[in-house]
mmCIF file of C-alpha atoms in Angstrom:
data_model
loop_
_atom_site.group_PDB
_atom_site.id
_atom_site.type_symbol
_atom_site.label_atom_id
_atom_site.label_comp_id
_atom_site.label_asym_id
_atom_site.label_seq_id
_atom_site.Cartn_x
_atom_site.Cartn_y
_atom_site.Cartn_z
ATOM 1 C CA MET A 13 125.047 131.689 119.641
ATOM 2 C CA ILE A 14 122.559 129.913 121.707
ATOM 3 C CA TYR A 15 123.125 130.033 125.356
ATOM 4 C CA VAL A 16 121.634 126.791 127.007
ATOM 5 C CA LYS A 17 120.768 127.721 130.558
ATOM 6 C CA ILE A 18 119.269 124.211 131.219
ATOM 7 C CA VAL A 19 120.048 120.697 131.975
ATOM 8 C CA PHE A 20 118.274 117.492 133.110
ATOM 9 C CA TRP A 21 116.275 118.035 136.281
ATOM 10 C CA LYS A 22 117.814 115.132 137.594
ATOM 11 C CA LEU A 23 120.707 117.265 138.673
ATOM 12 C CA LYS A 24 119.053 118.671 141.667
ATOM 13 C CA ASN A 25 121.540 121.698 142.017
ATOM 14 C CA VAL A 26 120.560 123.186 138.315
ATOM 15 C CA HIS A 27 117.655 125.264 137.826
ATOM 16 C CA ILE A 28 115.508 124.480 134.863
ATOM 17 C CA VAL A 29 114.380 127.388 132.338
ATOM 18 C CA ASP A 30 113.225 125.469 129.026
ATOM 19 C CA ILE A 31 113.032 121.959 129.453
ATOM 20 C CA LYS A 32 111.271 121.488 125.852
ATOM 21 C CA LYS A 33 114.269 123.314 124.033
ATOM 22 C CA LEU A 34 116.853 120.897 125.877
ATOM 23 C CA ILE A 35 115.018 117.570 125.139
ATOM 24 C CA CYS A 36 114.613 118.417 121.740
ATOM 25 C CA PHE A 37 118.310 119.040 121.494
ATOM 26 C CA TYR A 38 119.004 115.939 123.282
ATOM 27 C CA PHE A 39 116.947 113.936 121.096
ATOM 28 C CA PHE A 40 118.495 115.247 118.064
ATOM 29 C CA CYS A 41 121.670 114.413 119.214
ATOM 30 C CA LEU A 42 120.647 110.892 120.024
ATOM 31 C CA LYS A 43 119.900 110.589 116.245
ATOM 32 C CA ASN A 44 123.510 111.685 115.144
ATOM 33 C CA LYS A 45 125.032 108.970 117.124
ATOM 34 C CA GLU A 46 128.165 110.664 117.025
ATOM 35 C CA MET A 47 130.759 110.217 120.103
ATOM 36 C CA TYR A 48 132.368 113.220 121.640
ATOM 37 C CA GLU A 49 135.287 113.471 123.962
ATOM 38 C CA ASN A 50 134.756 116.788 125.637
ATOM 39 C CA ILE A 51 132.084 119.393 125.775
ATOM 40 C CA CYS A 52 134.220 121.764 123.543
ATOM 41 C CA GLU A 53 133.476 119.417 120.541
ATOM 42 C CA ILE A 54 129.672 119.548 121.100
ATOM 43 C CA GLU A 55 129.671 123.374 121.584
ATOM 44 C CA GLN A 56 131.784 123.825 118.415
ATOM 45 C CA LYS A 57 129.655 121.562 116.227
ATOM 46 C CA TYR A 58 126.110 122.885 117.426
ATOM 47 C CA GLY A 59 127.096 126.427 118.074
ATOM 48 C CA ILE A 60 125.881 126.429 121.753
ATOM 49 C CA THR A 61 127.702 127.257 125.184
ATOM 50 C CA PHE A 62 126.824 125.462 128.304
ATOM 51 C CA ASP A 63 126.845 127.550 131.395
ATOM 52 C CA GLU A 64 129.820 126.758 133.804
ATOM 53 C CA LYS A 65 127.454 125.461 136.368
ATOM 54 C CA PHE A 66 126.625 122.546 134.499
ATOM 55 C CA ASP A 67 127.925 119.123 135.416
ATOM 56 C CA LYS A 68 130.078 118.670 132.145
ATOM 57 C CA ASN A 69 130.599 114.849 132.612
ATOM 58 C CA PHE A 70 126.873 114.262 132.824
ATOM 59 C CA ILE A 71 126.295 116.418 129.723
ATOM 60 C CA LEU A 72 128.907 114.659 127.910
ATOM 61 C CA SER A 73 127.356 111.308 128.942
ATOM 62 C CA ALA A 74 123.996 112.517 127.600
ATOM 63 C CA PHE A 75 125.337 113.410 124.411
ATOM 64 C CA ASN A 76 126.953 109.966 123.922
ATOM 65 C CA SER A 77 123.943 108.047 125.218
ATOM 66 C CA SER A 78 122.626 105.552 122.551
ATOM 67 C CA GLU A 79 119.421 105.118 124.473
ATOM 68 C CA LEU A 80 116.494 106.807 126.190
ATOM 69 C CA LYS A 81 115.863 105.606 129.919
ATOM 70 C CA GLU A 82 112.461 106.743 131.328
ATOM 71 C CA GLU A 83 114.022 106.851 134.963
ATOM 72 C CA ASP A 84 115.851 109.889 133.754
ATOM 73 C CA PHE A 85 112.733 111.788 133.243
ATOM 74 C CA ASP A 86 109.733 113.172 135.036
ATOM 75 C CA LEU A 87 106.871 111.608 133.052
ATOM 76 C CA ASN A 88 104.332 113.576 134.970
ATOM 77 C CA ASP A 89 105.425 116.507 132.879
ATOM 78 C CA LEU A 90 103.356 116.842 129.824
ATOM 79 C CA LYS A 91 106.064 118.413 127.932
ATOM 80 C CA ILE A 92 108.378 115.558 128.440
ATOM 81 C CA ILE A 93 105.740 112.990 127.381
ATOM 82 C CA ILE A 94 105.009 114.811 124.119
ATOM 83 C CA MET A 95 108.901 114.956 123.441
ATOM 84 C CA PHE A 96 109.114 111.303 124.024
ATOM 85 C CA GLY A 97 106.204 110.733 121.645
ATOM 86 C CA LYS A 98 107.734 112.902 119.179
ATOM 87 C CA TYR A 99 111.118 111.411 119.466
ATOM 88 C CA TYR A 100 109.863 107.787 118.887
ATOM 89 C CA TYR A 101 107.598 109.229 116.001
ATOM 90 C CA PHE A 102 110.800 110.767 114.288
ATOM 91 C CA GLU A 103 112.756 107.366 115.052
ATOM 92 C CA ARG A 104 109.751 105.330 113.314
ATOM 93 C CA ASP A 105 109.098 103.497 116.575
ATOM 94 C CA TYR A 106 105.394 104.008 116.073
ATOM 95 C CA GLU A 107 104.223 101.712 118.989
ATOM 96 C CA ASN A 108 106.224 103.856 121.540
ATOM 97 C CA ALA A 109 105.236 107.152 119.666
ATOM 98 C CA LYS A 110 101.564 106.091 120.080
ATOM 99 C CA LYS A 111 102.019 104.917 123.573
ATOM 100 C CA TYR A 112 103.487 108.493 124.702
ATOM 101 C CA TYR A 113 101.004 110.592 122.535
ATOM 102 C CA LEU A 114 97.947 108.750 124.210
ATOM 103 C CA MET A 115 99.683 109.369 127.682
ATOM 104 C CA ALA A 116 99.912 112.990 126.572
ATOM 105 C CA MET A 117 96.149 113.149 125.503
ATOM 106 C CA GLU A 118 95.143 111.704 129.074
ATOM 107 C CA LYS A 119 96.989 114.575 130.570
ATOM 108 C CA GLY A 120 95.152 117.015 128.451
ATOM 109 C CA ASN A 121 97.470 117.591 125.650
ATOM 110 C CA ASN A 122 96.427 120.457 123.341
ATOM 111 C CA ASP A 123 99.297 120.280 120.802
ATOM 112 C CA ILE A 124 97.605 119.815 117.485
ATOM 113 C CA LYS A 125 100.699 118.205 115.721
ATOM 114 C CA VAL A 126 100.613 115.537 118.379
ATOM 115 C CA ILE A 127 96.715 114.973 117.762
ATOM 116 C CA ASN A 128 97.252 114.916 113.798
ATOM 117 C CA ASP A 129 100.266 112.352 114.539
ATOM 118 C CA LEU A 130 98.113 110.062 116.438
ATOM 119 C CA GLY A 131 95.631 110.097 113.365
ATOM 120 C CA ILE A 132 98.296 109.041 111.061
ATOM 121 C CA LEU A 133 99.629 106.364 113.568
ATOM 122 C CA TYR A 134 96.142 104.916 113.687
ATOM 123 C CA CYS A 135 95.865 104.992 109.813
ATOM 124 C CA ARG A 136 99.221 102.993 109.474
ATOM 125 C CA GLU A 137 97.513 100.376 111.808
ATOM 126 C CA GLU A 138 94.521 100.483 109.465
ATOM 127 C CA ASP A 139 92.438 101.543 112.540
ATOM 128 C CA TYR A 140 90.638 104.049 110.367
ATOM 129 C CA GLU A 141 87.854 104.889 112.920
ATOM 130 C CA ASN A 142 90.469 106.238 115.295
ATOM 131 C CA GLY A 143 92.454 107.725 112.580
ATOM 132 C CA LYS A 144 89.537 109.661 111.393
ATOM 133 C CA LYS A 145 88.709 110.791 115.130
ATOM 134 C CA TYR A 146 92.351 112.444 115.492
ATOM 135 C CA LEU A 147 92.862 113.768 111.862
ATOM 136 C CA LEU A 148 89.432 115.533 112.314
ATOM 137 C CA MET A 149 90.176 116.802 115.745
ATOM 138 C CA ALA A 150 93.535 118.357 114.223
ATOM 139 C CA ILE A 151 91.655 119.998 111.331
ATOM 140 C CA GLU A 152 88.948 121.443 113.424
ATOM 141 C CA ASN A 153 91.576 123.013 115.176
ATOM 142 C CA GLY A 154 93.062 124.416 112.085
ATOM 143 C CA HIS A 155 96.007 121.924 111.333
ATOM 144 C CA ILE A 156 96.043 121.191 107.694
ATOM 145 C CA ASP A 157 99.490 119.526 106.631
ATOM 146 C CA SER A 158 100.499 117.160 103.782
ATOM 147 C CA ASN A 159 98.651 114.263 105.524
ATOM 148 C CA THR A 160 95.382 115.922 105.433
ATOM 149 C CA TYR A 161 94.719 114.023 102.361
ATOM 150 C CA LEU A 162 94.765 110.807 104.468
ATOM 151 C CA LEU A 163 91.193 111.726 105.666
ATOM 152 C CA GLY A 164 89.930 112.082 102.059
ATOM 153 C CA THR A 165 91.411 108.913 101.374
ATOM 154 C CA ILE A 166 89.764 107.028 104.259
ATOM 155 C CA TYR A 167 86.491 108.335 103.296
ATOM 156 C CA TYR A 168 87.398 107.229 99.687
ATOM 157 C CA CYS A 169 88.053 103.663 100.623
ATOM 158 C CA GLU A 170 84.575 103.800 102.571
ATOM 159 C CA LYS A 171 82.933 104.902 99.317
ATOM 160 C CA ASP A 172 81.805 108.127 101.209
ATOM 161 C CA TYR A 173 82.593 110.088 98.188
ATOM 162 C CA GLU A 174 81.199 113.535 99.384
ATOM 163 C CA ASN A 175 83.343 113.613 102.347
ATOM 164 C CA ALA A 176 86.409 112.580 100.368
ATOM 165 C CA LYS A 177 85.787 115.231 97.739
ATOM 166 C CA LYS A 178 85.562 117.701 100.677
ATOM 167 C CA TYR A 179 88.887 116.651 102.170
ATOM 168 C CA TYR A 180 90.527 116.511 98.832
ATOM 169 C CA LEU A 181 89.572 119.800 97.945
ATOM 170 C CA MET A 182 90.558 121.143 101.309
ATOM 171 C CA GLY A 183 94.006 119.563 100.575
ATOM 172 C CA ILE A 184 94.066 121.083 97.154
ATOM 173 C CA GLU A 185 93.663 124.666 98.482
ATOM 174 C CA ASN A 186 96.580 124.143 100.904
ATOM 175 C CA ASN A 187 98.686 122.892 97.825
ATOM 176 C CA ILE A 188 99.025 119.365 98.902
ATOM 177 C CA ILE A 189 99.796 117.434 95.907
ATOM 178 C CA ASP A 190 98.668 113.864 97.045
ATOM 179 C CA ALA A 191 95.266 115.512 97.460
ATOM 180 C CA ILE A 192 95.259 116.282 94.115
ATOM 181 C CA ASN A 193 96.279 112.902 92.991
ATOM 182 C CA GLY A 194 93.297 111.611 95.347
ATOM 183 C CA MET A 195 90.872 113.840 93.711
ATOM 184 C CA GLY A 196 91.959 112.397 90.204
ATOM 185 C CA ASP A 197 91.458 108.982 91.924
ATOM 186 C CA LEU A 198 87.938 110.011 92.910
ATOM 187 C CA CYS A 199 86.979 111.214 89.644
ATOM 188 C CA TYR A 200 88.350 108.010 88.057
ATOM 189 C CA GLU A 201 86.346 105.908 90.585
ATOM 190 C CA GLN A 202 83.107 107.924 89.572
ATOM 191 C CA GLU A 203 84.060 107.362 85.711
ATOM 192 C CA ASP A 204 84.439 111.146 85.352
ATOM 193 C CA TYR A 205 87.611 110.573 83.379
ATOM 194 C CA GLU A 206 87.887 114.069 81.877
ATOM 195 C CA ASN A 207 88.290 115.523 85.455
ATOM 196 C CA ALA A 208 90.146 112.712 86.627
ATOM 197 C CA LYS A 209 92.793 113.599 83.584
ATOM 198 C CA LYS A 210 92.447 117.254 84.686
ATOM 199 C CA TYR A 211 93.434 116.630 88.331
ATOM 200 C CA TYR A 212 96.363 114.191 87.363
ATOM 201 C CA LEU A 213 97.822 116.714 85.012
ATOM 202 C CA ILE A 214 97.802 119.321 87.653
ATOM 203 C CA ALA A 215 99.598 116.628 90.001
ATOM 204 C CA ILE A 216 101.887 115.920 87.037
ATOM 205 C CA GLN A 217 102.863 119.589 86.710
ATOM 206 C CA LYS A 218 103.976 119.456 90.476
ATOM 207 C CA ASP A 219 106.310 116.367 89.761
ATOM 208 C CA ASN A 220 103.842 113.722 91.222
ATOM 209 C CA ASN A 221 105.170 110.507 89.534
ATOM 210 C CA LEU A 222 102.090 108.372 90.692
ATOM 211 C CA SER A 223 99.514 110.849 88.792
ATOM 212 C CA MET A 224 101.690 110.103 85.595
ATOM 213 C CA ASN A 225 100.863 106.307 86.010
ATOM 214 C CA ASN A 226 97.202 106.971 86.827
ATOM 215 C CA LEU A 227 97.024 109.188 83.854
ATOM 216 C CA ALA A 228 98.460 106.472 81.591
ATOM 217 C CA ASN A 229 95.988 104.042 83.134
ATOM 218 C CA ILE A 230 92.933 106.199 81.837
ATOM 219 C CA TYR A 231 94.548 106.617 78.436
ATOM 220 C CA PHE A 232 95.189 102.663 78.587
ATOM 221 C CA LYS A 233 91.573 102.164 79.194
ATOM 222 C CA GLU A 234 90.487 104.454 76.501
ATOM 223 C CA LYS A 235 92.723 102.603 74.220
ATOM 224 C CA ASP A 236 94.682 105.751 73.512
ATOM 225 C CA TYR A 237 97.995 103.753 73.280
ATOM 226 C CA GLU A 238 100.085 106.880 72.001
ATOM 227 C CA ASN A 239 99.244 108.867 75.187
ATOM 228 C CA ALA A 240 99.134 105.821 77.650
ATOM 229 C CA LYS A 241 102.770 104.887 76.240
ATOM 230 C CA LYS A 242 103.966 108.257 76.632
ATOM 231 C CA TYR A 243 103.111 108.646 80.554
ATOM 232 C CA TYR A 244 104.106 104.873 81.230
ATOM 233 C CA LEU A 245 107.491 105.731 79.620
ATOM 234 C CA MET A 246 107.811 108.766 81.838
ATOM 235 C CA THR A 247 107.248 106.680 85.027
ATOM 236 C CA ILE A 248 109.178 103.313 83.790
ATOM 237 C CA GLU A 249 112.203 103.901 86.235
ATOM 238 C CA ASN A 250 109.743 103.598 89.171
ATOM 239 C CA GLU A 251 109.590 99.912 88.156
ATOM 240 C CA ASP A 252 105.779 99.531 88.722
ATOM 241 C CA ASN A 253 104.838 96.043 87.568
ATOM 242 C CA ASP A 254 101.606 97.031 86.240
ATOM 243 C CA THR A 255 103.132 99.826 84.183
ATOM 244 C CA ILE A 256 105.706 97.520 82.614
ATOM 245 C CA ASN A 257 103.197 94.875 81.737
ATOM 246 C CA ASN A 258 100.801 97.432 80.093
ATOM 247 C CA LEU A 259 103.646 98.754 78.158
ATOM 248 C CA GLY A 260 104.140 95.250 76.750
ATOM 249 C CA ILE A 261 100.390 94.858 75.946
ATOM 250 C CA ILE A 262 100.527 98.367 74.088
ATOM 251 C CA TYR A 263 103.541 97.280 72.056
ATOM 252 C CA CYS A 264 101.697 93.990 71.506
ATOM 253 C CA GLU A 265 98.568 95.956 70.049
ATOM 254 C CA GLU A 266 101.017 97.947 67.736
ATOM 255 C CA ASN A 267 102.377 94.680 66.432
ATOM 256 C CA ASP A 268 106.058 95.603 67.748
ATOM 257 C CA TYR A 269 106.660 92.261 69.345
ATOM 258 C CA GLU A 270 110.183 92.814 69.950
ATOM 259 C CA ASN A 271 109.328 95.783 72.341
ATOM 260 C CA ALA A 272 106.374 93.714 73.866
ATOM 261 C CA GLU A 273 108.642 90.870 74.614
ATOM 262 C CA LYS A 274 111.144 93.292 76.279
ATOM 263 C CA TYR A 275 108.706 94.930 78.574
ATOM 264 C CA TYR A 276 106.744 91.531 79.325
ATOM 265 C CA LEU A 277 110.140 89.989 80.437
ATOM 266 C CA MET A 278 111.093 93.150 82.309
ATOM 267 C CA ALA A 279 107.683 92.779 84.211
ATOM 268 C CA ILE A 280 108.292 88.916 84.728
ATOM 269 C CA GLU A 281 111.630 89.923 86.378
ATOM 270 C CA HIS A 282 109.685 91.909 88.965
ATOM 271 C CA GLY A 283 107.284 88.962 89.577
ATOM 272 C CA GLU A 284 104.496 90.293 87.494
ATOM 273 C CA ILE A 285 102.459 86.980 87.101
ATOM 274 C CA ILE A 286 99.914 88.427 84.325
ATOM 275 C CA ALA A 287 103.058 89.476 82.231
ATOM 276 C CA MET A 288 103.915 85.579 82.230
ATOM 277 C CA LYS A 289 100.482 84.885 80.740
ATOM 278 C CA ASN A 290 100.813 87.804 78.225
ATOM 279 C CA LEU A 291 104.076 86.434 77.275
ATOM 280 C CA GLY A 292 102.790 82.997 76.584
ATOM 281 C CA HIS A 293 100.016 84.397 74.317
ATOM 282 C CA LEU A 294 102.529 86.412 72.435
ATOM 283 C CA TYR A 295 104.632 83.403 71.936
ATOM 284 C CA SER A 296 101.653 81.536 71.002
ATOM 285 C CA ASP A 297 100.593 83.790 68.476
ATOM 286 C CA LYS A 298 104.057 83.566 66.961
ATOM 287 C CA LYS A 299 103.737 79.746 66.999
ATOM 288 C CA ASP A 300 106.763 79.290 69.423
ATOM 289 C CA TYR A 301 104.725 76.588 71.213
ATOM 290 C CA GLU A 302 107.574 75.878 73.589
ATOM 291 C CA ASN A 303 108.185 79.165 74.977
ATOM 292 C CA ALA A 304 104.155 79.534 75.104
ATOM 293 C CA LYS A 305 103.997 76.514 77.379
ATOM 294 C CA LYS A 306 106.926 77.503 79.374
ATOM 295 C CA TYR A 307 105.444 80.935 80.345
ATOM 296 C CA TRP A 308 101.894 79.762 80.786
ATOM 297 C CA LEU A 309 103.146 76.894 83.067
ATOM 298 C CA MET A 310 105.105 79.355 84.943
ATOM 299 C CA ALA A 311 101.974 81.698 85.319
ATOM 300 C CA ILE A 312 99.949 78.385 86.658
ATOM 301 C CA GLU A 313 102.832 77.695 89.014
ATOM 302 C CA ASN A 314 102.517 81.179 90.391
ATOM 303 C CA GLY A 315 98.834 81.313 91.059
ATOM 304 C CA ASP A 316 97.323 82.376 87.718
ATOM 305 C CA ILE A 317 93.950 80.714 87.556
ATOM 306 C CA ASP A 318 92.770 82.170 84.190
ATOM 307 C CA ALA A 319 90.714 79.373 82.748
ATOM 308 C CA ASN A 320 91.146 80.688 79.168
ATOM 309 C CA MET A 321 94.912 80.290 79.539
ATOM 310 C CA ILE A 322 94.772 77.161 81.005
ATOM 311 C CA ASN A 323 92.573 75.956 78.327
ATOM 312 C CA ASN A 324 94.968 76.941 75.676
ATOM 313 C CA LEU A 325 97.498 75.100 77.459
ATOM 314 C CA GLY A 326 95.425 72.106 76.921
ATOM 315 C CA ILE A 327 94.978 72.776 73.159
ATOM 316 C CA LEU A 328 98.901 73.098 72.907
ATOM 317 C CA TYR A 329 99.204 69.650 74.477
ATOM 318 C CA CYS A 330 96.423 68.224 72.487
ATOM 319 C CA LYS A 331 98.110 69.550 69.042
ATOM 320 C CA GLU A 332 101.290 67.778 70.027
ATOM 321 C CA LYS A 333 99.159 64.618 70.844
ATOM 322 C CA TYR A 334 100.179 64.613 74.499
ATOM 323 C CA TYR A 335 96.521 63.564 75.576
ATOM 324 C CA GLU A 336 97.299 63.018 79.367
ATOM 325 C CA ASN A 337 98.710 66.561 79.806
ATOM 326 C CA ALA A 338 95.854 68.052 77.487
ATOM 327 C CA LYS A 339 93.339 66.073 79.653
ATOM 328 C CA LYS A 340 94.855 67.443 82.691
ATOM 329 C CA TYR A 341 94.473 71.231 81.842
ATOM 330 C CA TYR A 342 91.190 70.709 80.141
ATOM 331 C CA LEU A 343 89.892 69.239 83.306
ATOM 332 C CA MET A 344 91.430 72.166 85.362
ATOM 333 C CA ALA A 345 89.844 74.785 83.039
ATOM 334 C CA SER A 346 86.555 73.159 82.888
ATOM 335 C CA GLU A 347 86.397 73.017 86.892
ATOM 336 C CA LYS A 348 86.624 76.796 86.661
ATOM 337 C CA GLY A 349 83.434 76.945 84.383
ATOM 338 C CA ASN A 350 85.241 77.266 81.117
ATOM 339 C CA ASP A 351 82.818 75.742 78.403
ATOM 340 C CA CYS A 352 85.375 75.808 75.477
ATOM 341 C CA ALA A 353 87.415 73.613 77.772
ATOM 342 C CA MET A 354 84.435 71.194 78.284
ATOM 343 C CA ASN A 355 83.878 71.077 74.564
ATOM 344 C CA ASN A 356 87.535 70.418 73.901
ATOM 345 C CA LEU A 357 87.792 67.719 76.691
ATOM 346 C CA GLY A 358 84.728 66.031 74.793
ATOM 347 C CA ASN A 359 86.737 66.306 71.737
ATOM 348 C CA LEU A 360 89.684 64.511 73.302
ATOM 349 C CA TYR A 361 87.578 61.825 74.491
ATOM 350 C CA TYR A 362 85.944 61.398 71.269
ATOM 351 C CA ILE A 363 89.580 60.998 69.535
ATOM 352 C CA VAL A 364 90.450 58.340 71.926
ATOM 353 C CA LYS A 365 86.876 56.516 71.433
ATOM 354 C CA ASP A 366 85.797 57.216 74.916
ATOM 355 C CA TYR A 367 82.243 58.157 73.829
ATOM 356 C CA LYS A 368 80.654 58.143 77.162
ATOM 357 C CA ASN A 369 82.750 60.651 78.588
ATOM 358 C CA ALA A 370 83.074 62.623 75.230
ATOM 359 C CA LYS A 371 79.098 62.842 75.396
ATOM 360 C CA LYS A 372 79.331 63.983 79.260
ATOM 361 C CA TYR A 373 81.534 67.031 78.620
ATOM 362 C CA TYR A 374 79.688 68.002 75.288
ATOM 363 C CA LEU A 375 76.453 68.202 77.573
ATOM 364 C CA MET A 376 78.267 70.110 80.176
ATOM 365 C CA ALA A 377 79.401 72.500 77.549
ATOM 366 C CA ILE A 378 75.921 72.725 75.968
ATOM 367 C CA LYS A 379 74.540 73.773 79.438
ATOM 368 C CA LYS A 380 76.948 76.672 79.519
ATOM 369 C CA GLY A 381 75.663 77.854 75.911
ATOM 370 C CA ASN A 382 78.552 76.362 73.843
ATOM 371 C CA ASN A 383 77.199 76.210 70.214
ATOM 372 C CA ASN A 384 80.221 73.808 69.045
ATOM 373 C CA ALA A 385 79.660 71.514 71.695
ATOM 374 C CA MET A 386 75.867 71.223 70.411
ATOM 375 C CA ASP A 387 77.205 70.550 66.801
ATOM 376 C CA ASN A 388 79.761 67.956 68.277
ATOM 377 C CA ILE A 389 77.193 65.717 70.448
ATOM 378 C CA LYS A 390 75.452 64.947 67.189
ATOM 379 C CA MET A 391 78.165 62.884 66.183
ATOM 380 C CA LEU A 392 77.260 60.656 69.232
ATOM 381 C CA THR A 393 73.437 60.809 69.226
ATOM 382 C CA ASN A 394 70.522 60.790 66.745
ATOM 383 C CA GLU A 395 67.865 63.314 67.084
ATOM 384 C CA LEU A 396 65.562 61.287 69.102
ATOM 385 C CA GLU A 397 68.235 60.628 71.689
ATOM 386 C CA LEU A 398 69.431 64.222 71.678
ATOM 387 C CA TYR A 399 65.816 65.481 72.009
ATOM 388 C CA ILE A 400 65.210 63.202 75.153
ATOM 389 C CA CYS A 401 68.483 64.282 76.538
ATOM 390 C CA LEU A 402 67.843 68.065 76.141
ATOM 391 C CA LYS A 403 64.114 67.838 77.317
ATOM 392 C CA ASN A 404 65.139 66.122 80.672
ATOM 393 C CA MET A 405 67.592 68.852 81.556
ATOM 394 C CA ALA A 406 66.354 70.825 84.823
ATOM 395 C CA THR A 407 67.361 74.283 83.176
ATOM 396 C CA LYS A 408 67.207 75.077 79.733
ATOM 397 C CA ASN A 409 69.281 77.985 78.158
ATOM 398 C CA GLU A 410 68.421 79.653 74.711
ATOM 399 C CA LEU A 411 70.733 77.212 72.908
ATOM 400 C CA ILE A 412 68.892 74.277 74.266
ATOM 401 C CA GLU A 413 65.282 75.526 73.814
ATOM 402 C CA ASN A 414 66.179 76.382 70.195
ATOM 403 C CA GLU A 415 67.431 72.742 69.403
ATOM 404 C CA ILE A 416 64.408 71.437 71.033
ATOM 405 C CA LYS A 417 62.152 73.461 68.735
ATOM 406 C CA ARG A 418 64.288 72.544 65.801
ATOM 407 C CA ILE A 419 63.976 68.773 66.372
ATOM 408 C CA GLU A 420 60.242 69.182 67.071
ATOM 409 C CA ASN A 421 59.717 71.125 63.940
ATOM 410 C CA ASN A 422 61.945 68.641 61.868
ATOM 411 C CA ASN A 423 60.260 65.512 63.078
ATOM 412 C CA GLN A 424 56.865 67.010 63.882
ATOM 413 C CA ILE A 425 56.899 65.891 67.230
#
């Protein structure tokens, strides 16, 4: 049984013994949000006994309070300022938590947990310089907790890999699982895939789901689809869009189109734009052109600017002789620098006998090194015209130089 010998110092007739303990308890009760009709209910629930000297009505009011009022507390007392900060931190009111923690620092705070929390708060605001400052201060004073890996992550994002490694390893020594995963990320970034796999596997043994996904990504990159699939399926319940989409890709590679379609559709339900494009490719390969168009158009509407996909959409419309739509998407892909779309646009203009524009887009594709366009333009020009045209180009790639030499050799120019 804890005998509370204290009460708020606002009550002038009550002697304060341990204000920190009372404030902690008071804040805890605020979190509870339970209303009490009498002091006995409070004493019974929390196993405490209040001294008879206490103003029972005031205590009951405090426990039933739904908000903190600064005017009820002495904000010149460092302990009170710290407890305000800790309360707001616990409540996830990070703005007020930072406010009181900074007030505490100004008054000479030496509570390492406060310093560490300040570092975390600054990291939440993406103020990484101040985040580093306070996290380093806490570590230098011997405070290492589950958030120590954040310091490693800050250095990792700054590409200061030496310091990232230093603090990740410090976290690993203290059995911080996120630091193990972070070390895996660092090895992955440096293309040390064997060590990345090693750290991810250690983290997985400690039930870190993120590491399962990261390990699967390595196997996916290495085209070890069996292991990639194994670890992706272990994390599928986390509903990570990349995971679901990558599963679709793996099944597609294995020619298991039913499961590929299943996972692409699942990823699309979660808003994964790449899956829309991938499903369009799957339907195109199956010659289901209506569905291919449907999902490619969906991807474009959602911001996918993949020029190859847009060009493929143009090809489908061209096959169906919807030339206006074909032209629209060929132009869109051409504007993004896709030489195949430029050549296809030249072909489209050739079909409709607009030879001037056909030649224009063939030449654009030739400048990009497209061999098909070089063959196609010969339907519109004789060798002398082509020679003059190519010679007049300001910049010449290997394709153009070789064609000029061929014409010169054939015609002894």
